[in-house]
CSV table of C-alpha atoms in Angstrom, one decimal:
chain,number,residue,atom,x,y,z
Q,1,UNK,CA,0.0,0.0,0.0
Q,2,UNK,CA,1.1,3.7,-0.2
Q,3,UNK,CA,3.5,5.4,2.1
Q,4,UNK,CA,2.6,8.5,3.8
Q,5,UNK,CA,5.5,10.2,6.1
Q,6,UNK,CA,5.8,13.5,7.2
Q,7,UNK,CA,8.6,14.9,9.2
Q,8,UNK,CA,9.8,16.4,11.4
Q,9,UNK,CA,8.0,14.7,14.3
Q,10,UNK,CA,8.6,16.4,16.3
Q,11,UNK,CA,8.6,20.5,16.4
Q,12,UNK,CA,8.9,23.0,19.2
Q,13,UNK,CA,8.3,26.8,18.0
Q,14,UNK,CA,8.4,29.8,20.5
Q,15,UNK,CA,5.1,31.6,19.5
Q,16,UNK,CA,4.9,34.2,16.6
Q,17,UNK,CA,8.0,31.7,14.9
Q,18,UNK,CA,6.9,30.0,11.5
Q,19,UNK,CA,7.4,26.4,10.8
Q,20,UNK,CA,6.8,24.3,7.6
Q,21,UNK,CA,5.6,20.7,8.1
Q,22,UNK,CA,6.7,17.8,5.2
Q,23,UNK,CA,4.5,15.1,4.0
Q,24,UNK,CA,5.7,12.5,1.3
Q,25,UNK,CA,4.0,9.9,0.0
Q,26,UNK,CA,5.0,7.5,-2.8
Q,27,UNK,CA,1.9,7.0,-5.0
Q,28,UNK,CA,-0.1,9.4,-7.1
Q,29,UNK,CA,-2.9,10.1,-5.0
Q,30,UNK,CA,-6.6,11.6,-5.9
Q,31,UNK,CA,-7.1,13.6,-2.2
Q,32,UNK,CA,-4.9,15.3,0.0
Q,33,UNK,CA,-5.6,16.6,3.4
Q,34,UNK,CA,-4.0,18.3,6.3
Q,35,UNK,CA,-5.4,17.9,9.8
Q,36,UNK,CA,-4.9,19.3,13.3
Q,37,UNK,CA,-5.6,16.9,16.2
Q,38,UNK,CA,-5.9,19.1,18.9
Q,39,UNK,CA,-5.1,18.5,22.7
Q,40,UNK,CA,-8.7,17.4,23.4
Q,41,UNK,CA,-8.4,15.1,20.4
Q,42,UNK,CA,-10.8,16.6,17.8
Q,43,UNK,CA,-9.6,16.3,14.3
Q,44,UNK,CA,-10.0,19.4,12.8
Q,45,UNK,CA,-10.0,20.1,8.7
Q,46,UNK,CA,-6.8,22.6,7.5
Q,47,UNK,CA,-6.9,21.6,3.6
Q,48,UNK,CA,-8.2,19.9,1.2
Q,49,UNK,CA,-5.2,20.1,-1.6
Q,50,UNK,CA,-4.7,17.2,-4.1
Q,51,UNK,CA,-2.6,19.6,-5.9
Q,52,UNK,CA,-1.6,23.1,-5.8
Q,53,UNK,CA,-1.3,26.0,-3.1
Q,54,UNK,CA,-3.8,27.4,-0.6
Q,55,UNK,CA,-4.0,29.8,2.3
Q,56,UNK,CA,-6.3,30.4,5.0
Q,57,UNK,CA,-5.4,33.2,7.7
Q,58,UNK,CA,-1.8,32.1,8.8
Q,59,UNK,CA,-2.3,28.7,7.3
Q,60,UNK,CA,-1.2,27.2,4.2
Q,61,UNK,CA,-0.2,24.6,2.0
Q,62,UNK,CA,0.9,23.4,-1.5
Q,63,UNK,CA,1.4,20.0,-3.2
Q,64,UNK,CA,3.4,19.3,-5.8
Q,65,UNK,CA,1.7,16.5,-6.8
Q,66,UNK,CA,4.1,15.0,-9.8
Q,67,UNK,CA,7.0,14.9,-7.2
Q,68,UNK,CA,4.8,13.3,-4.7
Q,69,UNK,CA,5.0,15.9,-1.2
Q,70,UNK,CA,2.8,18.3,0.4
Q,71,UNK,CA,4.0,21.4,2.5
Q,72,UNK,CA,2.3,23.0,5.5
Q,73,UNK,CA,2.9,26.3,6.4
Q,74,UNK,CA,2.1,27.8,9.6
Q,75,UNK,CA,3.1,31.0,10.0
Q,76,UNK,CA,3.6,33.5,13.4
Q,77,UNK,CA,2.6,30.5,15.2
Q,78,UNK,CA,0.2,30.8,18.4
Q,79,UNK,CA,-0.5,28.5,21.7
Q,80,UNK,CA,-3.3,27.1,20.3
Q,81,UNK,CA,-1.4,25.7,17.1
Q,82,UNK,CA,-0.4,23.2,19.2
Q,83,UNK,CA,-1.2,19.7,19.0
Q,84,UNK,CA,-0.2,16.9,16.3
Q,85,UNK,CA,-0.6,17.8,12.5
Q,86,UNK,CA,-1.4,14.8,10.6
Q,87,UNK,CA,-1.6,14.7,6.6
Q,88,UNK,CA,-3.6,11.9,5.0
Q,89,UNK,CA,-4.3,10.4,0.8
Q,90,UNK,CA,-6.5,8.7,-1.2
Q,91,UNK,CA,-5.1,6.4,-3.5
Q,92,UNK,CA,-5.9,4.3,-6.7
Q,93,UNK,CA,-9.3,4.0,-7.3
Q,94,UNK,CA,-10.4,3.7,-3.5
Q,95,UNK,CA,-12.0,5.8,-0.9
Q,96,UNK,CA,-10.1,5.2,1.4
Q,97,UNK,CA,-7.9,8.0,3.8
Q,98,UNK,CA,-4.2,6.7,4.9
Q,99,UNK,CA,-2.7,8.6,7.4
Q,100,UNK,CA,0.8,9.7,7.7
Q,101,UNK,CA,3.0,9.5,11.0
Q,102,UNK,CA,2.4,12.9,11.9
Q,103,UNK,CA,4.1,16.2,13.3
Q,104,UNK,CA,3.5,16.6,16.7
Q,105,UNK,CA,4.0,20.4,17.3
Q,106,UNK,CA,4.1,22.8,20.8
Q,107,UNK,CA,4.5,26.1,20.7
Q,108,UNK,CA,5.8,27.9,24.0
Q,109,UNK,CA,5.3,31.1,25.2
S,1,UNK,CA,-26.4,18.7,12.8
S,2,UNK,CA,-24.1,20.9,11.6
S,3,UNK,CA,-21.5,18.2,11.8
S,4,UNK,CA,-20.6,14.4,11.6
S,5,UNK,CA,-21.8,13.3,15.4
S,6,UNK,CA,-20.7,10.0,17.5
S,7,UNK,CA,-22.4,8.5,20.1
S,8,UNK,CA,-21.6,7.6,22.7
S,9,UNK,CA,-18.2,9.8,23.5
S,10,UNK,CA,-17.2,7.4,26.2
S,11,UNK,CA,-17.8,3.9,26.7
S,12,UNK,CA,-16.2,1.6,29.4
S,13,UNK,CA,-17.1,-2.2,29.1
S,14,UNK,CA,-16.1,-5.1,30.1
S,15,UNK,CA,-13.9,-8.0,28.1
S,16,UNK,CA,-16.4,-10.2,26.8
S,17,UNK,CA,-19.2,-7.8,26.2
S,18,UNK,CA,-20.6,-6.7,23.3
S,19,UNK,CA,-20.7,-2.9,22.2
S,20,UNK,CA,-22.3,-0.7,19.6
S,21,UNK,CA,-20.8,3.0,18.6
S,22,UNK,CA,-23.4,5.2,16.6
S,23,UNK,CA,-22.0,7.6,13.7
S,24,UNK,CA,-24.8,10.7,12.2
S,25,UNK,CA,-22.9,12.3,9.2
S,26,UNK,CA,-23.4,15.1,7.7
S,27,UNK,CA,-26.9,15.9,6.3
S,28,UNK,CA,-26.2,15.0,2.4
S,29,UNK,CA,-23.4,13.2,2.6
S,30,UNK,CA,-23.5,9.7,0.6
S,31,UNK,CA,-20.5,8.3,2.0
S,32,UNK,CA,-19.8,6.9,5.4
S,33,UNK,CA,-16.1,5.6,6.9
S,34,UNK,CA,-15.3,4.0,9.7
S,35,UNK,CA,-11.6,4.6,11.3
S,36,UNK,CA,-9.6,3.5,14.4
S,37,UNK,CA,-6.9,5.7,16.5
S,38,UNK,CA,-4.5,4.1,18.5
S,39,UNK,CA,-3.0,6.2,21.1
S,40,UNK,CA,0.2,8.1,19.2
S,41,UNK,CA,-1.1,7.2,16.1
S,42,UNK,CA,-3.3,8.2,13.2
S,43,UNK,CA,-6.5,6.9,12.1
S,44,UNK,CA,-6.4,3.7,10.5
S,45,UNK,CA,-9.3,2.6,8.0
S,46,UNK,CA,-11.6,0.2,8.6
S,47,UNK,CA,-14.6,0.6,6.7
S,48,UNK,CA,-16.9,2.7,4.6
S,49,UNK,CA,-20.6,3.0,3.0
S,50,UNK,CA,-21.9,4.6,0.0
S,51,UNK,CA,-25.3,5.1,0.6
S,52,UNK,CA,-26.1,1.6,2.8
S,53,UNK,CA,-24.4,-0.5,0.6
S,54,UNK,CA,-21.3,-1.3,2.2
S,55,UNK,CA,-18.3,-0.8,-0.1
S,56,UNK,CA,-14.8,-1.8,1.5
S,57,UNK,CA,-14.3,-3.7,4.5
S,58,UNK,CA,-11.2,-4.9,4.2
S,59,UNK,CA,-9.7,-2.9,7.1
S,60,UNK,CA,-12.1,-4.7,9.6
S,61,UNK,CA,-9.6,-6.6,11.6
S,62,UNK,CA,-11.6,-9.8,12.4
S,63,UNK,CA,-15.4,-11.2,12.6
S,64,UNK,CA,-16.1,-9.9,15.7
S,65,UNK,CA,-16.2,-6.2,13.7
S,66,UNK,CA,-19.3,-5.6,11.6
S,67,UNK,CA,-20.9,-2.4,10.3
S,68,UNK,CA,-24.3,-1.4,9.0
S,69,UNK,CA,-25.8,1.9,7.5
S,70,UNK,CA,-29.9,0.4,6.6
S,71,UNK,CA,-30.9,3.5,5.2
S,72,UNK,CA,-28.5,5.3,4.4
S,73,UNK,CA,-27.6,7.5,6.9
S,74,UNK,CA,-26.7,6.9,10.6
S,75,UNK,CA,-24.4,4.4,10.5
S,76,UNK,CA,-23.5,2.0,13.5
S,77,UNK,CA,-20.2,-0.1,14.4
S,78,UNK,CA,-20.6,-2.9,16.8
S,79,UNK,CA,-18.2,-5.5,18.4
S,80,UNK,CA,-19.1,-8.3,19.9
S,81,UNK,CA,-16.9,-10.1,22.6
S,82,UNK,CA,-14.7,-7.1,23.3
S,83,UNK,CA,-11.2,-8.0,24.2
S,84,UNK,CA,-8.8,-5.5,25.7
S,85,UNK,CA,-7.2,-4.6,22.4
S,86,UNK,CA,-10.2,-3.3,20.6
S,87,UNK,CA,-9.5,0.0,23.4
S,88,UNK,CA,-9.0,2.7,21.1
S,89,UNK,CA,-10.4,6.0,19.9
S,90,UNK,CA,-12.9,5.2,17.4
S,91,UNK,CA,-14.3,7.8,14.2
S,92,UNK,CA,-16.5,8.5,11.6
S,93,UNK,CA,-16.2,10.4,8.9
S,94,UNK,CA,-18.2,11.5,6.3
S,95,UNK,CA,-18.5,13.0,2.7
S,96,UNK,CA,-20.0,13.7,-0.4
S,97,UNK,CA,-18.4,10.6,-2.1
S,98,UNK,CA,-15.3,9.5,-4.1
S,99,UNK,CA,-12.2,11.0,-3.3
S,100,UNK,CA,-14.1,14.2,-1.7
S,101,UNK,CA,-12.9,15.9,1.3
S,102,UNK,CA,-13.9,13.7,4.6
S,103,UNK,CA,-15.0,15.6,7.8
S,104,UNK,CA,-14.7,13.5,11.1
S,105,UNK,CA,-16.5,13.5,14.2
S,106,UNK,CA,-15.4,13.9,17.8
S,107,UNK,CA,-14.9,10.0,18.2
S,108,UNK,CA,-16.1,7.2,20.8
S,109,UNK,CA,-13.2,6.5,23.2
S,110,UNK,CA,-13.4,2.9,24.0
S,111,UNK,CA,-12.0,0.9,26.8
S,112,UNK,CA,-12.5,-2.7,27.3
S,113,UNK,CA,-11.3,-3.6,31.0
């Protein structure tokens, strides 16, 4: 089955620093998300990116699809940023999500 | 609802009992998946719907794991003869089908003494 790994995993930011999260996979894939699980473990939707670059407040991400890697940006970073950042793909002709290893990310005061 | 809901959020049971987790999507949504978080990990599949047929359940781990959806929307997980590794976080997620973006729910955190 596909790969999905994302590094680093592990990140610690002072707040207002900016950080950019990896995720590689090694299959062309139909969907690409980004998630934050925050501390109280909801799973919260960042981007839905198969391909190409979006922003959302201090957010954002871009996949390069044809070289198979996704990019999180997070940008003058805040408390509440913490928590584990997770990136997950459909591949092949299934529905399927596969999760990769995941960032877990704290940002201090 | 304004989002995917799971019920209940907590559930303690003994080893040996059987338990049954309810997901409500998203109003609309056609498609239904089941996953499973271990502690430190992400979600792995297990199953998902299109409608109430039943599509892919190849990440069910063994017999004791069985899913319906009757009519097409709430959906419900059950496992019969828990055993102590079946404690994990368990979600739904839905969407409106293929490779469309999939919104979770809060999870039913199960532990199985």
């Amino acid at each position: 089955g596909i790969q999905v790994e994302q590094s680093p995993p592990d990140l610690i930011l002072q707040e207002g620093a900016n950080s950019t999260l990896r995720c590689n996979f090694s299959d062309s894939v139909n969907n690409l998300q980004w998630f934050h699980q925050n501390p109280w473990g909801q799973l919260i939707n960042l981007f839905y990116i198969p391909s190409g670059t979006k922003q959302n407040g201090r957010l954002s991400a871009t996949t390069v699809a044809t070289e198979r890697y996704s990019l999180l940006y997070i940008s003058s970073s805040q408390t509440t940023d913490s928590g584990v950042y997770f990136c997950a793909v459909v591949t092949g002709g299934g529905n399927k999500l596969t999760f990769g290893t995941g960032t877990q990310l704290k940002v201090e005061l | 609802g304004a989002g995917v809901s799971q019920s209940p959020r907590y559930k303690v049971t003994k080893r040996g009992q059987d338990v049954a987790l309810r997901c409500d999507p998203i109003s609309g949504h056609v498609s239904l998946y089941w996953y499973r978080q271990a502690l430190g990990q992400g979600p792995e599949f297990l199953t998902y719907f299109n409608y109430e047929a039943q599509q892919d359940k190849s990440g069910l781990p063994n017999d004791r794991f069985s899913a319906e959806r009757p009519e097409g929307s709430i959906s419900t997980l059950t496992i019969q003869r828990t055993e102590q590794r079946d404690s994990a976080m368990y979600r739904c997620a839905s969407s409106f089908g293929g490779p469309a973006e999939q919104f979770f729910g809060p999870g039913t955190r199960l532990t199985v003494l």
